Amino acid sequence: MKNLYKVTIMLSSMMMFLFGTTHSIVVESNESYIKSATFLSEKFEVGPGKIVVKTLLDIDFPKGHIGVKSFDVEVVDEDGKSVPLYETYLHHWFAVKYIENITMSHYIKKSHDLRNGIEFERNDGMCQGFLLPHYWGLGGESRGTSSNLPDPFAVELGNPTKLKDGFKEKWLFSIMVIDTRGTHDRKGCTECRCKLLNLPNNFYNVTMGINGQLLPRNYKGGLFCCQDKLQCKLRNDFQGPTRNLSLRYKIRWVDWMNTRCLLEYTIPRNHDSVSPHVKKANIPMTKGGYLIYGTAHMHTGVVNSTLYGQDGRVLCTSNPKYGTGKEAGNENGYLVGMSVCYPKPGSIKIKDGEILTLESIYENKFRTGAMGHFYIYLADQIPNKDLNI
Ligand SMILES: *[C@@H]1O[C@H](CO)[C@@H](O)[C@H](O)[C@H]1NC(C)=O
Ligand SMILES: *[C@@H]1O[C@H](CO)[C@@H](O)[C@H](O)[C@H]1NC(C)=O
Ligand SMILES: *[C@@H]1O[C@H](CO)[C@@H](O)[C@H](O)[C@H]1NC(C)=O
Ligand SMILES: *[C@@H]1O[C@H](CO)[C@@H](O)[C@H](O)[C@H]1NC(C)=O
Ligand SMILES: *[C@@H]1O[C@H](CO)[C@@H](O)[C@H](O)[C@H]1NC(C)=O
């Protein structure tokens, strides 16, 4: 059993607002529990100097109740080759979660109208409202920035018990890319300098800023000047082909397993196995300490139970004692005791955040209500004389 811990995505930043189909390529399977798939978004066309601001609805995404470990994105051409930033600058990509009224799916797909039948399910953190609603998102630095979450954490998605009736969970990309091939000033163009763009004459007369007021005339550059289909000024007679690009994105995830603690379990009927039945669980320790006592609570049939540190070191093994007589405390065939570990104080330290593994071993016979509990006592501090190890 692998425990997963939900994380909340908090985003703090200043920027951005959201405006308003696909083909998957490879699904790699892995021996380990992490699944991984690489998808290709729908195409978007770029040309020298051109700005593309687009919403790509209903992108391919792993299905089911899952925990996402990482989400990485890059821009590729039609041959799948990575496109360098000096050709097409990835200003930003956001992956945004939304739920869609199922009876309106067809209409939304045809009309791209996001005003009805869609609700955005945004992250926590600063800038609530319509700013920065995304779960994942970066820009030009995407290729060199890991989005991987450490074990045992993952972003929980697709929990069927949390989904509103009549709605389906979907994802969209909100992207902005700037093709800087042939531009006068590449850097200025990636910073959306207004004077480098072929703005319409009445631009400042009609363009609203973030507060719903006309954009001030001294607005020098930024998102409001980088609008879809606008173009950065090109060097004289620069000619370059238009081309179709897409986002290639790789998602790694695990199937969600309940964080519910297993109180008891059943060992299935197994007619010819001589090897014992082994069950393991990972136990993240928010807070560590010095181990001063450990023992297991098990039932008859137990072989032993061991608690391991994250590096595989044995912290404590608890062994059973079976009765051989009739007297109380020694009842024949019954489990009458489990050994207790008393490590020399200071000799075993569990670190804050360490993930322990508990291994419970039973004889491999049909058994219901098997338990594998482990009790440990940790001290925050120990007497100084014991500490020089
Ligand atoms: C598969 O698992 C191995 C070992 O855990 C890891 O190194 C590799 O990156 C994994 N592959 C994928 C596609 O996640
Ligand atoms: C979904 O949309 C339909 C058609 O607009 C509407 O009648 C229905 O109430 C909506 N369902 C929910 C759950 O909001
Ligand atoms: C924009 O507004 C100014 C006055 O604020 C006016 O002089 C100008 O003609 C307008 N330009 C266009 C293209 O509408
Ligand atoms: C890009 O793709 C569209 C749709 O498939 C196609 O019509 C267009 O010709 C393509 N553009 C280029 C430059 O290949
Ligand atoms: C626990 O029992 C298993 C199975 O018999 C054995 O291989 C293992 O060595 C035991 N572990 C300890 C620490 O005694």
XYZ file of C-alpha atoms and ligand atoms in Angstrom:
459
model
C 0.000 0.000 0.000
C 1.384 3.349 -0.983
C 0.053 6.371 0.789
C -0.361 9.533 -1.134
C -0.663 12.970 0.285
C -2.646 15.640 -1.372
C -1.034 18.963 -1.953
C -2.760 22.260 -2.470
C -1.492 24.434 -5.241
C -0.916 27.913 -3.994
C 0.164 30.482 -6.420
C 1.462 33.833 -5.515
C 2.417 36.197 -8.222
C 1.345 39.193 -10.146
C 0.385 39.026 -13.818
C -2.027 37.691 -16.149
C -5.495 36.966 -16.942
C -7.177 34.187 -18.711
C -8.960 34.370 -22.061
C -10.634 32.193 -23.528
C -8.429 19.006 -28.988
C -5.821 17.036 -29.367
C -3.901 13.854 -30.151
C -1.881 11.806 -27.753
C 1.306 10.136 -28.803
C 3.131 7.883 -26.394
C 2.033 6.196 -23.233
C 5.029 4.711 -21.559
C 4.434 2.039 -19.033
C 6.808 1.667 -16.196
C 7.557 -1.152 -13.835
C 7.329 1.329 -11.038
C 4.005 2.715 -9.918
C 4.481 5.989 -11.741
C 2.698 6.255 -15.067
C 3.734 8.654 -17.713
C 2.271 9.904 -20.962
C 3.407 12.407 -23.537
C 0.745 14.346 -25.435
C 0.732 16.744 -28.326
C -1.661 19.699 -28.260
C -3.602 20.924 -31.258
C -1.550 23.006 -33.698
C -1.239 26.752 -33.799
C 0.210 28.698 -36.693
C 3.047 31.179 -36.217
C 4.799 33.483 -38.662
C 7.709 35.947 -38.366
C 6.956 38.527 -35.664
C 3.500 37.102 -34.951
C 1.947 36.882 -31.533
C -0.314 33.927 -30.771
C -2.629 34.083 -27.760
C -4.891 31.084 -27.635
C -7.026 28.898 -25.455
C -6.810 25.221 -26.318
C -9.882 23.560 -24.860
C -10.327 19.995 -23.679
C -6.717 18.915 -23.948
C -5.718 15.282 -23.518
C -5.239 14.430 -19.897
C -4.909 11.190 -17.903
C -8.315 9.866 -16.852
C -9.592 8.700 -13.516
C -8.783 9.432 -9.916
C -5.106 10.227 -10.013
C -2.291 12.049 -8.286
C -0.160 14.107 -10.642
C 3.563 14.150 -9.898
C 4.778 16.370 -12.719
C 3.602 18.338 -15.726
C 6.203 19.529 -18.217
C 5.668 21.422 -21.429
C 7.666 22.524 -24.433
C 7.086 23.895 -27.920
C 7.764 21.622 -30.891
C 7.416 21.882 -34.658
C 5.471 19.518 -36.904
C 8.354 17.046 -36.958
C 8.387 16.981 -33.178
C 11.656 18.932 -33.005
C 12.095 21.322 -30.082
C 11.785 24.926 -31.200
C 14.395 27.252 -29.661
C 13.230 30.313 -27.754
C 15.023 32.710 -30.157
C 12.704 31.484 -32.894
C 9.444 31.121 -31.026
C 9.454 32.506 -27.542
C 7.131 30.730 -25.110
C 5.850 33.680 -23.108
C 3.627 31.505 -20.942
C 1.490 28.421 -20.825
C -1.110 27.716 -18.195
C -2.889 24.442 -17.629
C -6.298 25.302 -16.210
C -8.878 22.925 -14.791
C -12.541 23.430 -15.546
C -15.739 21.486 -15.276
C -18.126 21.322 -18.158
C -21.877 20.776 -18.154
C -22.151 17.497 -20.055
C -25.340 18.430 -21.893
C -23.586 21.526 -23.251
C -20.335 19.833 -24.320
C -21.305 19.684 -27.953
C -22.238 23.356 -28.089
C -19.051 24.429 -26.298
C -16.905 22.383 -28.636
C -18.518 23.976 -31.676
C -18.773 27.542 -30.431
C -15.690 27.892 -28.184
C -18.047 29.940 -26.022
C -16.720 29.760 -22.472
C -19.368 31.924 -20.872
C -21.951 29.208 -20.333
C -21.683 25.658 -19.105
C -18.122 26.024 -17.850
C -16.833 26.664 -14.382
C -13.168 27.166 -13.665
C -11.745 25.249 -10.759
C -8.836 27.296 -9.757
C -5.896 26.988 -7.385
C -5.704 28.490 -3.936
C -3.459 31.352 -3.035
C -3.237 34.985 -3.933
C -5.009 36.661 -6.825
C -8.353 34.883 -6.562
C -10.910 35.956 -9.101
C -9.934 35.493 -12.688
C -6.228 36.139 -12.366
C -3.787 33.254 -12.441
C -6.243 30.396 -12.194
C -3.842 27.729 -13.359
C -2.507 24.613 -11.731
C 0.667 24.348 -13.758
C 2.281 26.939 -15.915
C 5.587 28.508 -16.789
C 7.143 30.189 -19.766
C 10.469 30.219 -21.561
C 12.146 28.560 -18.599
C 9.934 25.451 -18.909
C 12.574 23.166 -20.413
C 14.938 23.790 -17.544
C 12.505 23.756 -14.622
C 11.424 20.561 -12.940
C 7.785 20.340 -11.889
C 8.262 17.046 -10.075
C 6.794 16.689 -6.596
C 8.726 14.558 -4.098
C 7.209 11.336 -2.777
C 4.764 10.793 -1.207
C 3.032 13.914 -2.493
C 0.866 14.436 -5.533
C -1.836 16.762 -6.797
C -5.128 14.919 -6.442
C -7.409 15.146 -9.466
C -10.534 13.406 -10.739
C -11.916 12.389 -7.370
C -15.361 11.100 -8.427
C -16.918 11.907 -5.062
C -16.023 15.572 -5.482
C -17.369 16.039 -8.980
C -20.626 17.957 -9.396
C -23.422 15.887 -10.933
C -23.842 16.474 -14.648
C -20.331 17.880 -15.031
C -17.125 16.519 -16.457
C -13.614 17.528 -15.404
C -11.543 18.924 -18.262
C -8.359 20.863 -18.851
C -7.374 23.693 -21.137
C -4.154 25.417 -22.071
C -3.974 29.171 -22.134
C -0.867 30.079 -24.106
C 1.033 32.991 -25.500
C 3.925 32.519 -27.904
C 5.865 35.129 -29.845
C 7.593 34.261 -33.075
C 10.607 36.561 -33.074
C 12.147 35.431 -36.349
C 13.172 38.472 -38.372
C 12.093 41.051 -35.795
C 13.914 44.348 -35.296
C 14.349 43.797 -31.619
C 13.950 40.227 -30.416
C 14.230 40.958 -26.702
C 11.888 43.943 -26.851
C 9.400 41.886 -28.784
C 9.425 39.105 -26.142
C 8.728 41.841 -23.566
C 5.751 43.069 -25.587
C 7.075 46.623 -26.045
C 4.127 48.448 -27.536
C 6.175 50.614 -29.861
C 7.710 47.551 -31.506
C 4.300 46.201 -32.455
C 2.138 47.159 -35.398
C -0.694 48.335 -33.180
C -3.867 49.601 -34.869
C -4.156 53.414 -34.951
C -6.949 53.563 -32.448
C -5.246 51.093 -30.080
C -5.106 53.428 -27.081
C -8.603 54.701 -27.819
C -10.237 51.309 -27.507
C -8.025 49.007 -25.443
C -9.128 48.380 -21.900
C -6.591 47.706 -19.170
C -6.893 45.378 -16.227
C -9.137 47.690 -14.194
C -11.688 48.046 -16.986
C -10.450 51.544 -17.836
C -8.782 52.591 -21.082
C -5.134 51.655 -21.195
C -3.104 54.755 -20.291
C -1.075 56.259 -23.138
C 2.092 55.827 -21.109
C 1.614 52.050 -21.017
C 4.963 51.063 -22.506
C 4.631 47.358 -22.814
C 3.213 44.130 -21.451
C 0.377 41.769 -22.029
C -2.065 44.346 -23.293
C 0.171 45.076 -26.251
C 0.808 41.405 -26.989
C -2.539 40.521 -28.509
C -3.337 37.590 -30.714
C -2.402 38.138 -34.377
C -0.482 41.366 -33.750
C 3.010 41.419 -35.174
C 6.377 42.737 -34.036
C 8.026 44.979 -36.594
C 10.304 43.041 -38.899
C 13.730 43.878 -40.306
C 13.508 45.223 -43.834
C 12.476 42.606 -46.356
C 12.788 39.690 -43.947
C 11.015 36.671 -45.397
C 10.259 33.586 -43.386
C 7.773 30.765 -43.628
C 4.756 30.423 -41.421
C 4.695 27.132 -39.582
C 2.550 25.004 -37.341
C 3.729 24.379 -33.819
C 2.224 22.597 -30.835
C 2.855 22.044 -27.189
C 4.308 18.708 -26.290
C 3.556 17.924 -22.686
C 4.496 15.094 -20.432
C 2.429 14.216 -17.412
C 3.568 11.730 -14.769
C 0.984 10.436 -12.351
C 0.008 7.653 -10.000
C -3.353 6.067 -9.442
C -4.822 7.592 -6.350
C -4.827 5.304 -3.379
C -6.741 6.102 -0.315
C -4.961 7.916 2.411
C -7.311 6.045 4.725
C -5.299 3.968 7.133
C -5.677 0.251 6.828
C -7.015 -1.014 10.121
C -7.073 -4.663 9.138
C -6.715 -6.767 6.043
C -7.445 -10.211 4.635
C -4.813 -12.694 3.595
C -6.293 -14.575 0.641
C -6.572 -18.345 0.292
C -3.364 -19.598 -1.147
C -2.954 -23.308 -1.535
C 0.615 -23.917 -2.457
C 2.711 -21.000 -1.363
C 5.379 -21.694 1.208
C 6.665 -18.139 1.215
C 5.138 -15.951 3.878
C 2.606 -13.195 3.181
C 4.282 -9.791 3.199
C 2.505 -6.461 3.375
C 4.211 -3.109 3.288
C 3.120 0.433 3.946
C 4.946 3.729 3.686
C 4.652 6.000 6.658
C 5.720 9.591 6.219
C 6.895 11.099 9.495
C 6.070 14.755 9.665
C 8.113 15.005 12.784
C 10.982 12.704 13.683
C 12.851 12.086 16.918
C 14.916 9.534 18.801
C 13.413 6.061 18.846
C 13.204 4.797 22.404
C 10.549 2.064 22.158
C 8.917 0.023 19.400
C 6.625 -2.958 19.157
C 3.991 -4.376 16.834
C 0.406 -5.342 17.415
C -0.277 -8.450 15.322
C -2.520 -11.512 15.399
C -1.850 -15.207 15.574
C 0.018 -16.347 12.476
C 2.481 -13.484 12.544
C 6.046 -14.257 11.553
C 7.526 -10.880 12.372
C 7.120 -7.180 11.760
C 9.864 -4.709 10.909
C 10.029 -0.957 10.652
C 12.613 0.403 8.201
C 14.044 3.871 7.710
C 13.951 5.583 4.348
C 17.514 4.433 3.632
C 16.533 0.824 4.377
C 18.094 0.668 7.855
C 16.222 -1.543 10.311
C 14.728 0.572 13.064
C 12.994 -2.200 14.956
C 11.895 -5.799 14.428
C 9.181 -7.199 16.612
C 9.052 -11.013 16.876
C 6.156 -13.137 18.105
C 6.042 -15.440 21.079
C 3.583 -18.325 20.824
C 2.216 -20.093 23.861
C 3.000 -23.741 24.569
C 1.035 -24.505 27.717
C -2.326 -24.091 29.382
C -1.726 -21.328 31.891
C -2.832 -17.776 31.266
C -0.088 -15.978 29.385
C 1.156 -19.163 27.735
C -1.913 -20.521 25.960
C -0.876 -23.143 23.462
C -0.992 -21.966 19.812
C -1.954 -18.436 20.735
C 0.144 -15.400 20.109
C 0.985 -14.434 23.675
C 3.601 -11.732 23.248
C 5.563 -9.582 20.865
C 9.124 -8.533 21.478
C 9.843 -4.885 22.151
C 12.782 -2.823 20.907
C 14.574 -0.558 23.345
C 17.301 0.977 21.236
C 20.117 2.619 23.158
C 18.776 6.176 23.464
C 20.338 8.354 20.803
C 21.385 5.436 18.617
C 18.386 5.603 16.243
C 17.186 8.909 14.963
C 14.226 9.370 12.642
C 14.461 12.560 10.644
C 11.650 15.070 10.160
C 9.928 14.175 6.897
C 11.521 10.724 6.699
C 9.352 8.077 5.043
C 9.434 4.847 7.022
C 8.347 1.495 5.665
C 6.443 -0.954 7.784
C 6.634 -4.605 6.781
C 4.215 -7.088 8.297
C 4.831 -10.772 7.657
C 2.258 -13.486 8.291
C 2.167 -17.197 7.503
C 0.582 -17.487 4.086
C -2.771 -18.956 5.142
C -6.288 -17.649 4.683
C -6.887 -15.184 7.469
C -9.322 -12.383 8.032
C -8.872 -9.362 10.221
C -5.093 -9.524 10.050
C -3.483 -6.506 11.598
C -0.119 -4.899 11.345
C 0.134 -1.979 13.669
C 3.376 -0.611 14.954
C 3.828 1.526 18.020
C 6.826 3.714 18.389
C 7.776 6.247 20.977
C 10.013 9.073 19.908
C 11.855 11.453 22.166
C 12.532 15.009 21.059
C 15.586 15.154 23.223
C 17.703 12.686 25.096
C 20.155 13.096 27.967
C 23.477 14.521 26.810
C 25.516 11.559 28.011
C 23.784 9.356 25.445
C 24.372 11.653 22.532
C 28.013 11.008 21.656
C 27.500 8.415 18.976
C 10.456 4.539 -14.745
O 11.029 4.206 -13.513
C 12.414 4.453 -13.416
C 12.890 3.927 -12.082
O 12.029 4.265 -11.031
C 12.655 5.953 -13.595
O 14.036 6.215 -13.552
C 12.096 6.390 -14.924
O 12.230 7.785 -15.063
C 10.634 6.025 -15.015
N 10.098 6.339 -16.304
C 9.039 7.123 -16.460
C 8.536 7.231 -17.830
O 8.517 7.724 -15.528
C -26.624 22.026 -17.987
O -27.073 22.776 -19.052
C -28.440 22.583 -19.342
C -28.764 23.310 -20.620
O -28.355 24.676 -20.521
C -29.272 23.031 -18.154
O -30.644 22.819 -18.415
C -28.853 22.233 -16.927
O -29.511 22.715 -15.784
C -27.346 22.348 -16.715
N -26.971 21.405 -15.683
C -26.422 21.775 -14.538
C -26.105 20.661 -13.592
O -26.140 22.933 -14.288
C -8.120 58.709 -30.330
O -8.572 59.658 -29.401
C -7.983 60.934 -29.552
C -8.498 61.830 -28.444
O -8.376 61.212 -27.208
C -8.352 61.505 -30.915
O -7.701 62.735 -31.101
C -7.917 60.536 -31.986
O -8.380 60.976 -33.252
C -8.444 59.156 -31.738
N -7.858 58.253 -32.698
C -8.551 57.323 -33.359
C -7.807 56.536 -34.367
O -9.731 57.119 -33.133
C -1.113 24.461 -40.439
O -2.175 23.558 -40.219
C -3.397 23.966 -40.821
C -4.478 22.988 -40.377
O -4.026 21.682 -40.455
C -3.221 24.032 -42.341
O -4.425 24.471 -42.931
C -2.098 24.992 -42.653
O -1.841 24.990 -44.036
C -0.833 24.604 -41.911
N 0.147 25.636 -42.101
C 1.402 25.367 -42.433
C 2.300 26.554 -42.562
O 1.811 24.229 -42.599
C 11.182 -11.956 9.400
O 10.690 -13.147 8.840
C 11.152 -13.409 7.534
C 10.400 -14.601 7.000
O 10.629 -15.739 7.786
C 12.649 -13.597 7.574
O 13.133 -13.837 6.263
C 13.290 -12.358 8.135
O 14.675 -12.558 8.290
C 12.679 -11.995 9.475
N 13.175 -10.687 9.810
C 13.825 -10.480 10.935
C 14.382 -9.072 11.072
O 13.992 -11.307 11.790
